[in-house]
mmCIF file of C-alpha atoms in Angstrom:
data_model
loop_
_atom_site.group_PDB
_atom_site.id
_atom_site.type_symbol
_atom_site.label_atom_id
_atom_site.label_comp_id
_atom_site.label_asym_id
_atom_site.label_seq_id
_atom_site.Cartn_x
_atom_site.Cartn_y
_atom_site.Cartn_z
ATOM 1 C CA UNK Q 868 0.000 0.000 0.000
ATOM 2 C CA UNK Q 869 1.191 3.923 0.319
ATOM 3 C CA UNK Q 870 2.478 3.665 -3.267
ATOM 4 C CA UNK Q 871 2.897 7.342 -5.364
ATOM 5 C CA UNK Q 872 3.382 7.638 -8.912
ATOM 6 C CA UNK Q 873 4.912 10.633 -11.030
ATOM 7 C CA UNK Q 874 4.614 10.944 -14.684
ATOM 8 C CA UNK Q 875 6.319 11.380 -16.836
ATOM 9 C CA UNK Q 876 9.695 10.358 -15.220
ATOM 10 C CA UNK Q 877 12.146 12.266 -17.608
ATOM 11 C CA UNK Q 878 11.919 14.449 -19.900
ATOM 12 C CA UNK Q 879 13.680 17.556 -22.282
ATOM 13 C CA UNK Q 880 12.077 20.841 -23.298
ATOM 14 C CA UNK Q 881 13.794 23.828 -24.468
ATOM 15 C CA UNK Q 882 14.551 27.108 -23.052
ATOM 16 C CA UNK Q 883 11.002 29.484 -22.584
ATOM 17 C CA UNK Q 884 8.435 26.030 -23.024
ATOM 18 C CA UNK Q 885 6.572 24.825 -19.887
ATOM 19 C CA UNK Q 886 6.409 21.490 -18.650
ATOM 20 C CA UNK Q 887 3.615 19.362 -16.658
ATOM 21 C CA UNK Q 888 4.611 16.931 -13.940
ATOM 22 C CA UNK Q 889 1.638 14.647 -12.425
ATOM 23 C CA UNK Q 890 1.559 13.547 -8.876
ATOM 24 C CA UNK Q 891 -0.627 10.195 -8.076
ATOM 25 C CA UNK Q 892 -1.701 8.758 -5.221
ATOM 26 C CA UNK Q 893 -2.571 5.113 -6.499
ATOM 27 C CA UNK Q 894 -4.376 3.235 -3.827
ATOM 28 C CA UNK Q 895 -5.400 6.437 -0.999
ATOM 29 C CA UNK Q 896 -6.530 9.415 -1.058
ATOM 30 C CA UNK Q 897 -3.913 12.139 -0.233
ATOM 31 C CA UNK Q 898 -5.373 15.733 1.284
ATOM 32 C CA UNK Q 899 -1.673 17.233 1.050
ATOM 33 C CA UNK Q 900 0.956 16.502 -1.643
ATOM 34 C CA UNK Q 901 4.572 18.022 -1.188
ATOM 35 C CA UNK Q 902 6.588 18.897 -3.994
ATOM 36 C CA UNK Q 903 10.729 18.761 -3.686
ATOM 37 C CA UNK Q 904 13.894 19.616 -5.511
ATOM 38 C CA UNK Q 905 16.645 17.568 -5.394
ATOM 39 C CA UNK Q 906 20.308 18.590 -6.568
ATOM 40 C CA UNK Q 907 22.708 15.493 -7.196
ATOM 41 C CA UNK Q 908 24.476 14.549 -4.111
ATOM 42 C CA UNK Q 909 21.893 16.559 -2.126
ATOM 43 C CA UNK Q 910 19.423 16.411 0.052
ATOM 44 C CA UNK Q 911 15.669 17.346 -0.445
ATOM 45 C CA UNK Q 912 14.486 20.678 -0.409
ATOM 46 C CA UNK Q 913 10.891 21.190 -0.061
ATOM 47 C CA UNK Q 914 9.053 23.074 -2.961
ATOM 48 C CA UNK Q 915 5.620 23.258 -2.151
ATOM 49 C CA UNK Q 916 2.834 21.574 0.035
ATOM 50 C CA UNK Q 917 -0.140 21.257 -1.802
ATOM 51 C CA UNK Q 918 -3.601 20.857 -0.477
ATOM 52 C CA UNK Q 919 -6.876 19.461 -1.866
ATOM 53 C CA UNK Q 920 -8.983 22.249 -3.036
ATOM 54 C CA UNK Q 921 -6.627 25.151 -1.937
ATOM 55 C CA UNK Q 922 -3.993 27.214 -2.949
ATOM 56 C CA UNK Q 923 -0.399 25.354 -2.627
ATOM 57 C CA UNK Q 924 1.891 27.240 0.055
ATOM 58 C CA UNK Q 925 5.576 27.722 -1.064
ATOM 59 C CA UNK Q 926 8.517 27.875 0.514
ATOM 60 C CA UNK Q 927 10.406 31.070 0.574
ATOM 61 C CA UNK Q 928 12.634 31.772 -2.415
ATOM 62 C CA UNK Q 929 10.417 29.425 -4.106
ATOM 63 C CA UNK Q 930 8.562 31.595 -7.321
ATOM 64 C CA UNK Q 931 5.112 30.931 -7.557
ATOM 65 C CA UNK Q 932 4.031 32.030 -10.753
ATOM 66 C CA UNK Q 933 7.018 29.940 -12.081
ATOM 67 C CA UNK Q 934 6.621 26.453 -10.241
ATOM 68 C CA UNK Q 935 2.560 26.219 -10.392
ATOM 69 C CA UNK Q 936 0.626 23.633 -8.538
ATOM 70 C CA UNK Q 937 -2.666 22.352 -8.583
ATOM 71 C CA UNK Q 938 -4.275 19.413 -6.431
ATOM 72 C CA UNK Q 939 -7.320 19.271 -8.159
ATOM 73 C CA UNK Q 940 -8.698 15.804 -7.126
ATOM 74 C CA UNK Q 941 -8.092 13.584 -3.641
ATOM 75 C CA UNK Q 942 -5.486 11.540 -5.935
ATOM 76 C CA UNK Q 943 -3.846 13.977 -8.324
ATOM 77 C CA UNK Q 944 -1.515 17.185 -7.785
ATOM 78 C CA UNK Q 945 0.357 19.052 -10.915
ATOM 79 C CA UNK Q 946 3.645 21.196 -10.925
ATOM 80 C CA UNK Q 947 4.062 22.929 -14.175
ATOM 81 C CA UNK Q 948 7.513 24.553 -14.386
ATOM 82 C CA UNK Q 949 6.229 27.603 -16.586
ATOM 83 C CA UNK Q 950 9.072 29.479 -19.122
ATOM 84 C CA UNK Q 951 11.337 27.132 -18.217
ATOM 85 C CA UNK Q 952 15.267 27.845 -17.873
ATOM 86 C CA UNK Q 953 18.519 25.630 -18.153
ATOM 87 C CA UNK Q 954 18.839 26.292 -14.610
ATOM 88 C CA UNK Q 955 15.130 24.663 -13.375
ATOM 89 C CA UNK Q 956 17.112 21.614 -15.015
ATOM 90 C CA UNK Q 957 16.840 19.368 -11.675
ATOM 91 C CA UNK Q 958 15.365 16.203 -10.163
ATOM 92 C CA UNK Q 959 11.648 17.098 -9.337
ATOM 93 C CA UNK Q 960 10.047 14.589 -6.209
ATOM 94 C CA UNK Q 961 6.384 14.139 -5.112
ATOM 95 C CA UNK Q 962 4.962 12.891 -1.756
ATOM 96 C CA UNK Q 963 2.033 12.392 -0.158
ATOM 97 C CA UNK Q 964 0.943 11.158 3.518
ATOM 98 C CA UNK Q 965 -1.533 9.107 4.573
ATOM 99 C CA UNK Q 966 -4.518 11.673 5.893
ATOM 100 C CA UNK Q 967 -5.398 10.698 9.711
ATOM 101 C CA UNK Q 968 -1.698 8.540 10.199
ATOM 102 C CA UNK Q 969 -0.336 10.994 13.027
ATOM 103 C CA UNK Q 970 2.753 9.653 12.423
ATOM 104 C CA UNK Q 971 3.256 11.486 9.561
ATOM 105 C CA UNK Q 972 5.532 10.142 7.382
ATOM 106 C CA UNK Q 973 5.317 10.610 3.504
ATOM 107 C CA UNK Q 974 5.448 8.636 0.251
ATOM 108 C CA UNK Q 975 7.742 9.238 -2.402
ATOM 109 C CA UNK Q 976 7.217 9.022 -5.965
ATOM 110 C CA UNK Q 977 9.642 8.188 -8.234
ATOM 111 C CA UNK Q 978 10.831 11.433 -9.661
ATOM 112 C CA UNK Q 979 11.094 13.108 -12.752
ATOM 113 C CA UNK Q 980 14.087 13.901 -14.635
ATOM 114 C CA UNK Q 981 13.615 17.428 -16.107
ATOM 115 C CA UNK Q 982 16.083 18.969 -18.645
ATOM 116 C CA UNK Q 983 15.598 21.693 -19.952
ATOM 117 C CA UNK Q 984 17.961 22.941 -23.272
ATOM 118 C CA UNK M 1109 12.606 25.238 14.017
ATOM 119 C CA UNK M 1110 13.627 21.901 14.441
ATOM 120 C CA UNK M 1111 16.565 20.814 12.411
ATOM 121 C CA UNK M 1112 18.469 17.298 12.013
ATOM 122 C CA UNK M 1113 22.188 16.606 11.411
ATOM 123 C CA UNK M 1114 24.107 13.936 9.740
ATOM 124 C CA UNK M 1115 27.806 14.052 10.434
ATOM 125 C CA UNK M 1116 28.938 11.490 7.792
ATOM 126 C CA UNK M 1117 28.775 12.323 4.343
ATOM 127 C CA UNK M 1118 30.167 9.304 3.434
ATOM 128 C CA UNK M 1119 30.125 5.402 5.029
ATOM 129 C CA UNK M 1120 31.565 2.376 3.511
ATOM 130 C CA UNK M 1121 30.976 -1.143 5.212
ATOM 131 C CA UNK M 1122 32.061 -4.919 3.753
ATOM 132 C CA UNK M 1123 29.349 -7.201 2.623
ATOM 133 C CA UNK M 1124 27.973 -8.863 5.577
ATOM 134 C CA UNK M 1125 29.418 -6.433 8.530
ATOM 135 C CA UNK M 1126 27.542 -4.275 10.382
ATOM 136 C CA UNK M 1127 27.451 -0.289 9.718
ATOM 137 C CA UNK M 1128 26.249 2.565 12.438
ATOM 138 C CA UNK M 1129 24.553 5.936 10.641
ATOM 139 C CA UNK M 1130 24.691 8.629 12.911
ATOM 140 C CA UNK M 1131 21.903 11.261 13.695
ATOM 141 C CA UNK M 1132 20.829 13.866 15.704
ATOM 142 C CA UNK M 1133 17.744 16.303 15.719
ATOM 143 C CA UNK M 1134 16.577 19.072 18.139
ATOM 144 C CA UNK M 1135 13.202 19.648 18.909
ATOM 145 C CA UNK M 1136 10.946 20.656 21.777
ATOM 146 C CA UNK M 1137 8.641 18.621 21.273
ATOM 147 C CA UNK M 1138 8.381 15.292 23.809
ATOM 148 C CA UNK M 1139 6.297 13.894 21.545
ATOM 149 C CA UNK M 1140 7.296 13.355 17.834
ATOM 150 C CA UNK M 1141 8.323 10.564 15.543
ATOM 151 C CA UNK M 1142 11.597 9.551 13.209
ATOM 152 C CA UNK M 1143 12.475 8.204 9.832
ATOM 153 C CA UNK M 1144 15.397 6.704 7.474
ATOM 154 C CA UNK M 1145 14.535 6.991 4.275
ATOM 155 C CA UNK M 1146 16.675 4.654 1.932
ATOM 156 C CA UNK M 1147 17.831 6.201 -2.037
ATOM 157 C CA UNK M 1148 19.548 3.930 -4.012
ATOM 158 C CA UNK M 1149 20.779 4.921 -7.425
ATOM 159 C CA UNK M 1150 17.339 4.833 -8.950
ATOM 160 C CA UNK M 1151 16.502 7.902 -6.802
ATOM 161 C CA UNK M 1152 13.514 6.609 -5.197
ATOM 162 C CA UNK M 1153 13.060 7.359 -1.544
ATOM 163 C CA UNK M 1154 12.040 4.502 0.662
ATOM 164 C CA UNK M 1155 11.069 4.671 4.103
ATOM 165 C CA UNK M 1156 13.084 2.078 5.729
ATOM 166 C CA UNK M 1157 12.181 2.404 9.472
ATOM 167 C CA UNK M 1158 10.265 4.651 12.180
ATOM 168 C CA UNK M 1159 10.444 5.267 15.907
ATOM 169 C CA UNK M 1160 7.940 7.443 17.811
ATOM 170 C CA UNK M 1161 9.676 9.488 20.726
ATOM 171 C CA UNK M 1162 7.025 8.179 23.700
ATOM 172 C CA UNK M 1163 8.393 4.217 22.974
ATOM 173 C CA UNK M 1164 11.326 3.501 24.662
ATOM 174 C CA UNK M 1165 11.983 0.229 22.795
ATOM 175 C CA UNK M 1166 14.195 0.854 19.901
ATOM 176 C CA UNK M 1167 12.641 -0.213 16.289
ATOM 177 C CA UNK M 1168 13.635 -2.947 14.502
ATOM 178 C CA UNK M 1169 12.616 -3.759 10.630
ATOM 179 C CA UNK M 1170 14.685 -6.995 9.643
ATOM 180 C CA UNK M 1171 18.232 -5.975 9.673
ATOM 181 C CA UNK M 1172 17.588 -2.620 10.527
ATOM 182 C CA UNK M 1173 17.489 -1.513 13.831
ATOM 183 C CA UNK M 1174 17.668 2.088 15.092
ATOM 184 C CA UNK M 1175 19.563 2.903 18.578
ATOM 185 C CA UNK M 1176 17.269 6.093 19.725
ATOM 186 C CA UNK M 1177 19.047 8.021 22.392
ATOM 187 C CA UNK M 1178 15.879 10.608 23.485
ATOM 188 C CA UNK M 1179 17.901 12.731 25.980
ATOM 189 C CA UNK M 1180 20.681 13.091 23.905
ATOM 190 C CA UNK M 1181 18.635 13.835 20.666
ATOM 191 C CA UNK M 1182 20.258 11.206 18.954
ATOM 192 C CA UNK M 1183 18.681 8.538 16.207
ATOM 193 C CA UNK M 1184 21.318 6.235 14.638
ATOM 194 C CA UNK M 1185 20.341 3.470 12.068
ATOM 195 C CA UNK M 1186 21.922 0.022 11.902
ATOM 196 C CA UNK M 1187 22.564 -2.114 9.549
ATOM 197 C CA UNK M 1188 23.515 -6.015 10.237
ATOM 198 C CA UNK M 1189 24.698 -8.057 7.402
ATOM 199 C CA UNK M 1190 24.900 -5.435 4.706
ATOM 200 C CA UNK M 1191 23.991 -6.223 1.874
ATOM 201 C CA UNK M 1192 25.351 -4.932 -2.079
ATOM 202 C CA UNK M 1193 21.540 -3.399 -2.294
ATOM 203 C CA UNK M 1194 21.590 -1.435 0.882
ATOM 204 C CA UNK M 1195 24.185 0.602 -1.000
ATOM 205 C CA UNK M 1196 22.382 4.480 -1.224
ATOM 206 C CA UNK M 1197 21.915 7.416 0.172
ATOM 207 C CA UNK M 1198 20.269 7.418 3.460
ATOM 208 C CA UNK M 1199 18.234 10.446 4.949
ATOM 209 C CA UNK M 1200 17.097 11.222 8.671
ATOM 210 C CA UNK M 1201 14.237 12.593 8.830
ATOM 211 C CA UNK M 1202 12.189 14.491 11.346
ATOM 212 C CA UNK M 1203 8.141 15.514 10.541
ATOM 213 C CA UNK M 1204 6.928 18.640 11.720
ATOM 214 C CA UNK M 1205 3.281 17.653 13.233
ATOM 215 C CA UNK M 1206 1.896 21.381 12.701
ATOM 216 C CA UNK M 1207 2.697 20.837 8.972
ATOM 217 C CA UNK M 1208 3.638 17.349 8.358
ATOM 218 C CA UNK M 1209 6.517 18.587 6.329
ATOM 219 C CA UNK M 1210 9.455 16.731 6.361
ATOM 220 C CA UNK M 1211 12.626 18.046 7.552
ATOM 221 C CA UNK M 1212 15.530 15.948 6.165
ATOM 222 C CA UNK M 1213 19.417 15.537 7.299
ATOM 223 C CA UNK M 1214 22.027 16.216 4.892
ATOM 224 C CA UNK M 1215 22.605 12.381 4.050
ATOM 225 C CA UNK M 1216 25.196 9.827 4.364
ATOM 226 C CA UNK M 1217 26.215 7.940 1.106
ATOM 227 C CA UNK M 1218 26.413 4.788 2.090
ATOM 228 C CA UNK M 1219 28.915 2.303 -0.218
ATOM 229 C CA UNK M 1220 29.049 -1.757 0.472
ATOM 230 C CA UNK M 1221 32.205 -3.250 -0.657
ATOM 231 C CA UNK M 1222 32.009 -6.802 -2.250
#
């Protein structure tokens, strides 16, 4: 159980294009979704936390109007890196928890690749 | 805030011997849990063991047991009879119960030599 999908899990645009990343939760329902960045050789740094029906909150330094997310559904969140640049090139990582589980801990998609040329 | 530390950047162990991660958090809270999360090369982060702060009784998943030191703030992870495919990153990790966001250690890369 607890398993998160990401699609797609690599891909290329070019310079000034914006790309769509999808965030599943396959088998519960997931109220918040967190959205990190993750540098080789580095640890996570959180994005985003997205909530069901709500505006995402960002973390500071973290553009909004660039990295936009959208948990539409109880199973589905979306960062779209908007006019993208070489340097949002990075390893993008979804979570979710498990709504009610006080113990809080998250599930990790796979990832997705982004390059951006 | 609360924040967590990982001293080693970098831990090697033999096949089949035993390797010690170190970690240590601060908090206020008396009340809280812990995680390792697991990344091997394929990137994909796998929660590999939990302890909440009230039990006193160390968690144990398989090979993985954690020594949790409450007083002293301290959360190590170890691993008996390593294995080639325990060879990966490995994250601490504290949640925040007011958010539920994660805060992670730096990481230890951990290699296993054949």
């Amino acid at each position: 159980g607890a398993v998160v999908s990401q699609h797609p899990s690599w891909v290329i645009c070019k310079s000034g294009t914006s790309v769509k990343i999808e965030c599943r939760s396959l088998d519960f329902q997931a109220t918040t979704m967190f959205w990190y960045r993750q540098f080789p050789k580095q640890s996570l740094m959180l994005m985003a936390t997205s909530n069901e029906g709500s505006k995402a909150t960002y973390e500071q330094g973290v553009e909004k109007d660039k990295f936009l997310i959208n948990h539409a559904s109880l199973t589905l969140s979306t960062l779209t890196v908007t006019s993208a640049h070489p340097e949002d090139s990075s390893f993008y990582i979804c979570s979710a928890r498990i709504p009610g589980r006080t113990s809080y801990e998250q599930y990790f998609g796979p990832g997705t690749r982004l390059t951006v040329t | 805030a609360q924040t967590v530390t990982q001293s080693q950047p970098e831990m090697s162990v033999q096949e089949a011997e035993t390797v010690t991660l170190s970690c240590t958090y601060d908090t206020s809270e008396s009340d809280y849990y812990l995680f390792w999360y697991k990344q091997p090369p394929s990137r994909q982060m796998i929660l590999v063991i939990r302890q909440e702060a009230y039990k006193q009784q160390n968690a144990t998943e398989n090979r993985f047991s954690v020594n949790f030191q409450k007083a002293a703030k301290s959360f190590s992870l170890k691993i008996s009879d390593s294995q080639l495919g325990d060879a990966a990153m490995y994250f601490c990790a504290y949640p925040e119960t007011s958010g539920s966001r994660l805060t992670f250690g730096e990481g230890t890369q951990l290699t296993v030599n054949p």
